[in-house]
CSV table of C-alpha atoms in Angstrom, one decimal:
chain,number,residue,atom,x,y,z
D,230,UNK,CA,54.4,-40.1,110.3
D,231,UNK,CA,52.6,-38.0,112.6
D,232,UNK,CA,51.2,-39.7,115.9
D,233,UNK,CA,48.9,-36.2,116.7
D,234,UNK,CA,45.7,-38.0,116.4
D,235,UNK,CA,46.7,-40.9,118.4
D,236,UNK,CA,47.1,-39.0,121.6
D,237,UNK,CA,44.3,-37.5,121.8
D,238,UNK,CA,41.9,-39.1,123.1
D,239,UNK,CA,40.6,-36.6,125.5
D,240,UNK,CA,39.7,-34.1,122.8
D,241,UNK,CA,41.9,-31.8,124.5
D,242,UNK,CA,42.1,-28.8,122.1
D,243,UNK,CA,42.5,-24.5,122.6
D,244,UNK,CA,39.7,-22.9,124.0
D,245,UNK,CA,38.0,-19.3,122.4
D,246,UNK,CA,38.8,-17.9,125.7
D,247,UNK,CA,43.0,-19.4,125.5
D,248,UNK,CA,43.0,-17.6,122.2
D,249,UNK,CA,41.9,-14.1,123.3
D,250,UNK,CA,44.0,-14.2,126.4
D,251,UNK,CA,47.3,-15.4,123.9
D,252,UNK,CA,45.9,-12.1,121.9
D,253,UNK,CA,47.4,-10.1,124.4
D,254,UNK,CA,50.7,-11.4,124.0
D,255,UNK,CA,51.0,-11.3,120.5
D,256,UNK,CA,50.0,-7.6,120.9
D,257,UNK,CA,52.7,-7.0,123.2
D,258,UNK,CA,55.3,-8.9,120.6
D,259,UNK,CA,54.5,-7.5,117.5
D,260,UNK,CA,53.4,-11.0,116.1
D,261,UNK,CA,52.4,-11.0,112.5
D,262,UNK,CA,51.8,-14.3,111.4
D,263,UNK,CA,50.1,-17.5,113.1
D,264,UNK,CA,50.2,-21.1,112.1
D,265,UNK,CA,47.0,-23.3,112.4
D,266,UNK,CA,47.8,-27.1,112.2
D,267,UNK,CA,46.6,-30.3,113.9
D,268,UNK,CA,46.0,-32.8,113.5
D,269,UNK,CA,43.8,-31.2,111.5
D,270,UNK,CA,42.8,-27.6,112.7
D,271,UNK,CA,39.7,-27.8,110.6
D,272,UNK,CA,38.4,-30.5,112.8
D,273,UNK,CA,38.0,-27.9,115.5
D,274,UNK,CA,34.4,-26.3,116.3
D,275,UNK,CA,36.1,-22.9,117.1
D,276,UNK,CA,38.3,-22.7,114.0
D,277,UNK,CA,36.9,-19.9,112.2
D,278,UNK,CA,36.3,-18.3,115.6
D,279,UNK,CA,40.2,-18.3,116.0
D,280,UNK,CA,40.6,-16.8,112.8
D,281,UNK,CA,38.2,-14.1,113.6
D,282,UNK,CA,39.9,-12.9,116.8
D,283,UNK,CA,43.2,-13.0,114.9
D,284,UNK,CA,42.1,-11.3,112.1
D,285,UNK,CA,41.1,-8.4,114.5
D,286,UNK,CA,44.9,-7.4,115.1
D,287,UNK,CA,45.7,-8.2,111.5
D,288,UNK,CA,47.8,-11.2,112.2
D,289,UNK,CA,48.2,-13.6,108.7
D,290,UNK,CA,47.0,-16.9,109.3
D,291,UNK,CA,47.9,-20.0,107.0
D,292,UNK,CA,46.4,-23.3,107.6
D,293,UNK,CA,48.7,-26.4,107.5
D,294,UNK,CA,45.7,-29.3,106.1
D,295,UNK,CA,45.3,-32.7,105.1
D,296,UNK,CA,42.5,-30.7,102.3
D,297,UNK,CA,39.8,-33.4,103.4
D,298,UNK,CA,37.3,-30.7,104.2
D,299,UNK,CA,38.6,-28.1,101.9
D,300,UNK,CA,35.5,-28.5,99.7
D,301,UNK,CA,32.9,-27.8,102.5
D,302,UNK,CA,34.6,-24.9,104.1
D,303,UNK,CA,36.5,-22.9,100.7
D,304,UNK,CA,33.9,-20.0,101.3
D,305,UNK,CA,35.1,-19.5,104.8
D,306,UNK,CA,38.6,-19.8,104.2
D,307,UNK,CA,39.4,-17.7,101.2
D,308,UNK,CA,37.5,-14.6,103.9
D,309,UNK,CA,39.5,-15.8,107.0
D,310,UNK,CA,42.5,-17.4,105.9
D,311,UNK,CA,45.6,-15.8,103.8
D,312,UNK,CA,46.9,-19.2,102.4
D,313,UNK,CA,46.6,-22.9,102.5
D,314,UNK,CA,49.5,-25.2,102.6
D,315,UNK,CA,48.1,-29.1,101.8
D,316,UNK,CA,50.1,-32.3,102.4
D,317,UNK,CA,50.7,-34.0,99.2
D,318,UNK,CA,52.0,-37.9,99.4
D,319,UNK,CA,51.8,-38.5,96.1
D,320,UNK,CA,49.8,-39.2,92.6
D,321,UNK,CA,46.1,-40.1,93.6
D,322,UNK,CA,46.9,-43.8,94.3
D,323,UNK,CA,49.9,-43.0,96.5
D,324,UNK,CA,48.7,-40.4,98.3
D,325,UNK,CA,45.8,-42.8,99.2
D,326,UNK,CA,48.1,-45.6,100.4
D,327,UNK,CA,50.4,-42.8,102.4
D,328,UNK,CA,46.8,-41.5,104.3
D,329,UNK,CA,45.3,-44.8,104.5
D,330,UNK,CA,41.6,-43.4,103.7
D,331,UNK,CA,40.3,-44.6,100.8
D,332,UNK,CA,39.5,-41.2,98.3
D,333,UNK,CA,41.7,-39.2,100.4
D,334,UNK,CA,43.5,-37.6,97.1
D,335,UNK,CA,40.1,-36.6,95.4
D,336,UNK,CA,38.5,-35.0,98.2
D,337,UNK,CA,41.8,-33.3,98.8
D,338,UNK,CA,41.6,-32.5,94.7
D,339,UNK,CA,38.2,-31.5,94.8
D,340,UNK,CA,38.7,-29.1,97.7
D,341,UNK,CA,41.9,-26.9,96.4
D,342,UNK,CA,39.6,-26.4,93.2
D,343,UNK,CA,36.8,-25.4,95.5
D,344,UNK,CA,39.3,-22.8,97.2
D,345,UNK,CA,40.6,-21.6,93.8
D,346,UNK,CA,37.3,-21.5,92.2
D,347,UNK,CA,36.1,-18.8,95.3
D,348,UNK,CA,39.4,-16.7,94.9
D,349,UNK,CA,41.3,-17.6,92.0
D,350,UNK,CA,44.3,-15.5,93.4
D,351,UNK,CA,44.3,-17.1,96.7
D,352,UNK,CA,47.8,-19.0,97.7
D,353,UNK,CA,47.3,-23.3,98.4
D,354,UNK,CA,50.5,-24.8,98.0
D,355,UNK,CA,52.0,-28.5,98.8
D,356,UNK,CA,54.3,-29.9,101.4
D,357,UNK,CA,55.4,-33.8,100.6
D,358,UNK,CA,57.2,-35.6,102.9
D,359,UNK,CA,59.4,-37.9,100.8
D,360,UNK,CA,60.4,-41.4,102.1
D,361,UNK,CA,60.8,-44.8,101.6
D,362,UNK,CA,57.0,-45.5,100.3
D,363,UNK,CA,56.7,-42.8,97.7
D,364,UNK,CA,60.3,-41.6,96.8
D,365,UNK,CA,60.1,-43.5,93.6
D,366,UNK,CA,56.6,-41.0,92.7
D,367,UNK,CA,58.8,-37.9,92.9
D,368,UNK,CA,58.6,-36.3,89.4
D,369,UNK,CA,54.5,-38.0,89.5
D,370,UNK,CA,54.5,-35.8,92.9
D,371,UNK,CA,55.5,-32.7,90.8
D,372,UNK,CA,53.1,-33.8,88.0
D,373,UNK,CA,50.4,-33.7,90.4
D,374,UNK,CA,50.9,-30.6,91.9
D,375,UNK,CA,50.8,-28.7,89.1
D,376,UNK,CA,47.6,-30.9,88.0
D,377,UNK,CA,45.3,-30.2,90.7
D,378,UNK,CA,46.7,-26.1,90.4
D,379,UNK,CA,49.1,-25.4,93.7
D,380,UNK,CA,51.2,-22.8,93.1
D,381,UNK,CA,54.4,-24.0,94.7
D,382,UNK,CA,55.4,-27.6,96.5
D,383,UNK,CA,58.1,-27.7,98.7
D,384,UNK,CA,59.6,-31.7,99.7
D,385,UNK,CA,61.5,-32.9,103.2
D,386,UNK,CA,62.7,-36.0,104.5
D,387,UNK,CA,61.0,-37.8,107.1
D,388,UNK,CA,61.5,-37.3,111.3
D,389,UNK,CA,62.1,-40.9,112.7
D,390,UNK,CA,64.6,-39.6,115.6
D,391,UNK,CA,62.6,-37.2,117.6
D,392,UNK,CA,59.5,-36.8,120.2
D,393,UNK,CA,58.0,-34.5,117.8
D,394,UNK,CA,54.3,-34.3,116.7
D,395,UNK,CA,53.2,-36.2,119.7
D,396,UNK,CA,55.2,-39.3,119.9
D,397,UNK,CA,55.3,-40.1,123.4
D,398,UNK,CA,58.1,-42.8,122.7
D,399,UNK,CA,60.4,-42.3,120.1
D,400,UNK,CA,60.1,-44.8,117.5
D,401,UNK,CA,62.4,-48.2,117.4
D,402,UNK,CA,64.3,-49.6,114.3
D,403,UNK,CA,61.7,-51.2,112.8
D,404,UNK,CA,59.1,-48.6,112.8
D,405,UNK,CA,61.9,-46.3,111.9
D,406,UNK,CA,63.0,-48.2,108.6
D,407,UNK,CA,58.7,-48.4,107.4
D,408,UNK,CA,59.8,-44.8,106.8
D,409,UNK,CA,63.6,-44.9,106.3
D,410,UNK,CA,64.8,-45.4,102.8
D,411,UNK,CA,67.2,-48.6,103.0
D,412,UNK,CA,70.6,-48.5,102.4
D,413,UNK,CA,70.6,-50.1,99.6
D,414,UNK,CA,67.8,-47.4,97.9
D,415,UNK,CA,70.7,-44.8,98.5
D,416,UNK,CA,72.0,-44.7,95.0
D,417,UNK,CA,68.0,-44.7,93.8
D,418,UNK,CA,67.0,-41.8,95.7
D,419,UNK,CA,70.4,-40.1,94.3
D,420,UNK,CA,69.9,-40.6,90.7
D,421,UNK,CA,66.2,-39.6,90.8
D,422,UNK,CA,67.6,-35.9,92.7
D,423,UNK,CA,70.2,-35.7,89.9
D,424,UNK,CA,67.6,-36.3,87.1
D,425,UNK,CA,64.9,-34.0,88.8
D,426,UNK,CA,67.7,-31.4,89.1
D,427,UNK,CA,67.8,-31.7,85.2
D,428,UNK,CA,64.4,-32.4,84.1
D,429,UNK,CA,62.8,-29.6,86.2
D,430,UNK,CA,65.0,-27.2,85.8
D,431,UNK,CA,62.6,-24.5,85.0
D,432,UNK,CA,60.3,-25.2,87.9
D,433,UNK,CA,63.2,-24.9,90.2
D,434,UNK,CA,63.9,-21.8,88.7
D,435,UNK,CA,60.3,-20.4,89.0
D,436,UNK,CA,59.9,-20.9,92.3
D,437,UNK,CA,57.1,-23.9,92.1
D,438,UNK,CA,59.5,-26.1,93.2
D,439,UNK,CA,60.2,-24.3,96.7
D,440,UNK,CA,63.8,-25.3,97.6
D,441,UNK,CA,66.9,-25.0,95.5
D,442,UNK,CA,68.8,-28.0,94.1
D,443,UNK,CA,71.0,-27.4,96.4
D,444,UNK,CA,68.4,-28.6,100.0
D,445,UNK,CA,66.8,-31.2,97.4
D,446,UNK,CA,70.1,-33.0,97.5
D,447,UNK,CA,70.2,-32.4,101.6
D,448,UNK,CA,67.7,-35.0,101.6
D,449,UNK,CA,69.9,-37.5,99.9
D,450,UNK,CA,72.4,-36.7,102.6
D,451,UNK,CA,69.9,-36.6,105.5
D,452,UNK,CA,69.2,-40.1,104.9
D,453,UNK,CA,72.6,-41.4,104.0
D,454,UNK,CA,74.0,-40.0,107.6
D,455,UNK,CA,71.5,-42.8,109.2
D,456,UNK,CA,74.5,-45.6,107.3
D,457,UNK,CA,76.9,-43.2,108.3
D,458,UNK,CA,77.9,-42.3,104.7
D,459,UNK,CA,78.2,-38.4,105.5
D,460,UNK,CA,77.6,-36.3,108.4
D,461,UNK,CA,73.4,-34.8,109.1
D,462,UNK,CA,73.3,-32.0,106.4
D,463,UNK,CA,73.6,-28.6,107.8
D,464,UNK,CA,70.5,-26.4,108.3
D,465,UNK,CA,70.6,-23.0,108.8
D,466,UNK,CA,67.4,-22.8,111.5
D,467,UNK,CA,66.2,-19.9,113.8
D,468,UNK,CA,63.0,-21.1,114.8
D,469,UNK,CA,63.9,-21.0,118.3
D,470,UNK,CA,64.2,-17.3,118.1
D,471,UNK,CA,61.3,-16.5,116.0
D,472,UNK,CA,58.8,-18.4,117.0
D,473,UNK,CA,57.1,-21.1,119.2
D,474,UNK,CA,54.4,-23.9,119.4
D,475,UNK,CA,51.2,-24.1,121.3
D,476,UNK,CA,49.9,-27.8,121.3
D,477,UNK,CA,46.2,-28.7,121.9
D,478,UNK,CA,46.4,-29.2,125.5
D,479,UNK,CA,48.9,-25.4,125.9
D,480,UNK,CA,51.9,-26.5,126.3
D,481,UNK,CA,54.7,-24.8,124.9
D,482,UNK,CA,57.4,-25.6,122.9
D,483,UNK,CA,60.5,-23.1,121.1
D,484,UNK,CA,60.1,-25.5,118.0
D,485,UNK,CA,58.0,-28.8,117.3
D,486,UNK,CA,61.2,-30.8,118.4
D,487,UNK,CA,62.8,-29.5,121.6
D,488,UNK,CA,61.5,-30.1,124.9
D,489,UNK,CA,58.2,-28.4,126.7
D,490,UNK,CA,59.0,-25.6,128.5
D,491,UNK,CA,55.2,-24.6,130.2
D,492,UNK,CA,51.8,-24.3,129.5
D,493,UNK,CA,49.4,-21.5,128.8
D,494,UNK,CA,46.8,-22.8,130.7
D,495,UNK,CA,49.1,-22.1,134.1
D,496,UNK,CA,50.8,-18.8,133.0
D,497,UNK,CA,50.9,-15.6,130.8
D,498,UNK,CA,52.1,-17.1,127.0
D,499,UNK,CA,54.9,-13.7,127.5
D,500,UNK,CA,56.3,-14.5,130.7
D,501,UNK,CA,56.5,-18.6,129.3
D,502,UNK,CA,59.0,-17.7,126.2
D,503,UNK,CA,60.6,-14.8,128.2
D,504,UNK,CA,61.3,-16.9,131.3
D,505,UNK,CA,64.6,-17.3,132.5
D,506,UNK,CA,64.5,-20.7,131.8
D,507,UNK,CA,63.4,-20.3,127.6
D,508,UNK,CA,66.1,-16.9,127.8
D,509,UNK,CA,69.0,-19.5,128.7
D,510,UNK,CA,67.8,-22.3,126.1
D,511,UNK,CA,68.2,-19.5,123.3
D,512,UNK,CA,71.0,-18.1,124.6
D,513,UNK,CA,73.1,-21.4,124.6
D,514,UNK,CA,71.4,-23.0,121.9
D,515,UNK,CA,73.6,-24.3,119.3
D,516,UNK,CA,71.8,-25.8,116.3
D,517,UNK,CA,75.3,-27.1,114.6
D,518,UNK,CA,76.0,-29.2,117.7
D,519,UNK,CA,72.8,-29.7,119.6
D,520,UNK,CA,71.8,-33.4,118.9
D,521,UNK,CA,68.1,-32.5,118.4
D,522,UNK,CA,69.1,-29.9,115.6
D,523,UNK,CA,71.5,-32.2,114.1
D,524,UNK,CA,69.1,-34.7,113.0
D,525,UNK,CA,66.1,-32.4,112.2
D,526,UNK,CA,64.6,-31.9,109.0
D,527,UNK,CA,62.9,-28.2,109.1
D,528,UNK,CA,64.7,-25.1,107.6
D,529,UNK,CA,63.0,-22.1,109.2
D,530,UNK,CA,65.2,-19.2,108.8
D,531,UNK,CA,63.5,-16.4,109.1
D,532,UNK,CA,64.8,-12.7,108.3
D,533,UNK,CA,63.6,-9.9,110.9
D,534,UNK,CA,60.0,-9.1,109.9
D,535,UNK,CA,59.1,-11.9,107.3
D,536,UNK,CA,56.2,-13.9,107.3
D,537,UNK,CA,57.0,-17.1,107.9
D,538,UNK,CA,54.7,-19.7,105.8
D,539,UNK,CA,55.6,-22.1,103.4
D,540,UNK,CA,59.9,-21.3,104.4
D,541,UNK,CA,62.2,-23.8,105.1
């Protein structure tokens, strides 16, 4: 569902040098927390280089991974990293079918232990994106987390609508339905909430199931709007205002799904998010009516000062 890897062919990734001069921003901002993802960040030659000039100004850094290479790196991470959030497709023989690499799930497996085993205190949770291949796995996606020892996993439905995560064009009706649950899996998908509601009642309550009932059954109703059975769920979202995105290459975004607005490679990070240009997107910005809002499927509401990993 993410078309990162495809575009890269010219290795274009952040420089030591882009991630000192970006230091000077986040100074200037007060930032306190920052997101490594890919792709897979791990993949990058600098990556414990970044979290070393981070770590300098005390910024928290979580890692968004596939947990391929947990394994090799856990000593590293558990010194560098505050917490680890692994994508989780399903039990072992989903998961690998989701990925398409054959072992994907055990070396995933293997490398969360690794991580606990260094710091048993250290935070690795799981992000599934649920649709049309592994819906039917849900409670075996539960299961599994708890299995393999994350602490929490939080679920979303799939983006087929958007530009996002490097999709140069957006995706047409047939790619969109792979991923889409049909229509006639509506009533499926809304049983298997209503029983999970029940059945896991205490791990909604606890906290390892990350989102309340209440945003499980928004995925129910973010697919249904595709038939038109009920409007896009609403999202409460600030993202825009509390944070941005630096891709490989520099450029900007205010979230993974609206437009590019510059790139750090030309000018100051600063004067990018503070131009007139980003000042008037925010000001106008209406996430109940803006098209790209409507149909998105992140929850980032973040209260003043909060770290922002693993919300929604």
């Amino acid at each position: 569902m993410c078309d990162i890897w495809k575009g890269n062919h010219n290795l274009r990734q952040l420089t030591r040098e882009d991630v000192s001069e970006l230091l000077t921003a986040f100074k200037k901002m007060g930032t306190r927390q920052v997101v490594l993802s890919g792709g897979e960040a791990l993949l990058h030659p600098e990556f414990f280089t970044f979290c070393q000039i981070l770590k300098k100004e005390r910024i928290a850094i979580s890692l968004l991974s596939t947990g391929l290479t947990l394994l090799h790196h856990a000593p590293q991470l558990v010194q560098w990293v505050d917490d680890i959030i692994v994508s989780l497709d399903g039990d072992a023989a989903t998961h690998n079918t989701v990925r398409n690499i054959p072992g994907a799930f055990d070396k995933m497996a293997a490398g969360v232990e690794a991580v606990k085993s260094a710091a048993p205190g250290f935070k690795v949770t799981g992000r599934t994106v649920i649709h049309r291949g592994n819906f039917r796995q849900w409670p075996q996606i539960i299961e599994t987390a708890k299995d393999i020892g994350l602490d929490t996993i939080s679920f979303l439905p799939a983006d087929v609508s958007s530009h996002a995560f490097n999709r140069e064009l957006l995706w047409d009706e047939t790619r969109q339905h792979e991923i889409l649950l049909q229509q006639k899996e509506l009533p499926e998908l809304k049983w298997l909430i209503d029983e999970l509601v029940v059945n896991y009642a205490r791990d909604f309550a606890s906290g390892f199931i990350a989102e309340s009932p209440e945003k499980i059954n928004k995925i129910y109703a973010y697919y249904a709007a595709f038939y038109e059975l009920n409007p896009f769920p609403y999202k409460k979202c600030n993202a825009p205002w509390v944070s941005a995105v630096i891709e490989p290459d520099g450029t900007v975004r205010h979230c993974f799904f609206h437009k590019a607005y510059g790139n750090i490679k030309t000018e100051k990070f600063d004067k990018i998010i503070n131009s007139p240009e980003a000042v008037s997107f925010r000001k106008q910005l209406d996430t109940h009516t803006n098209e790209t809002c409507v149909k998105c499927v992140c929850y980032l509401n973040v209260r003043p000062g909060a770290l922002i990993s693993n919300k929604k």
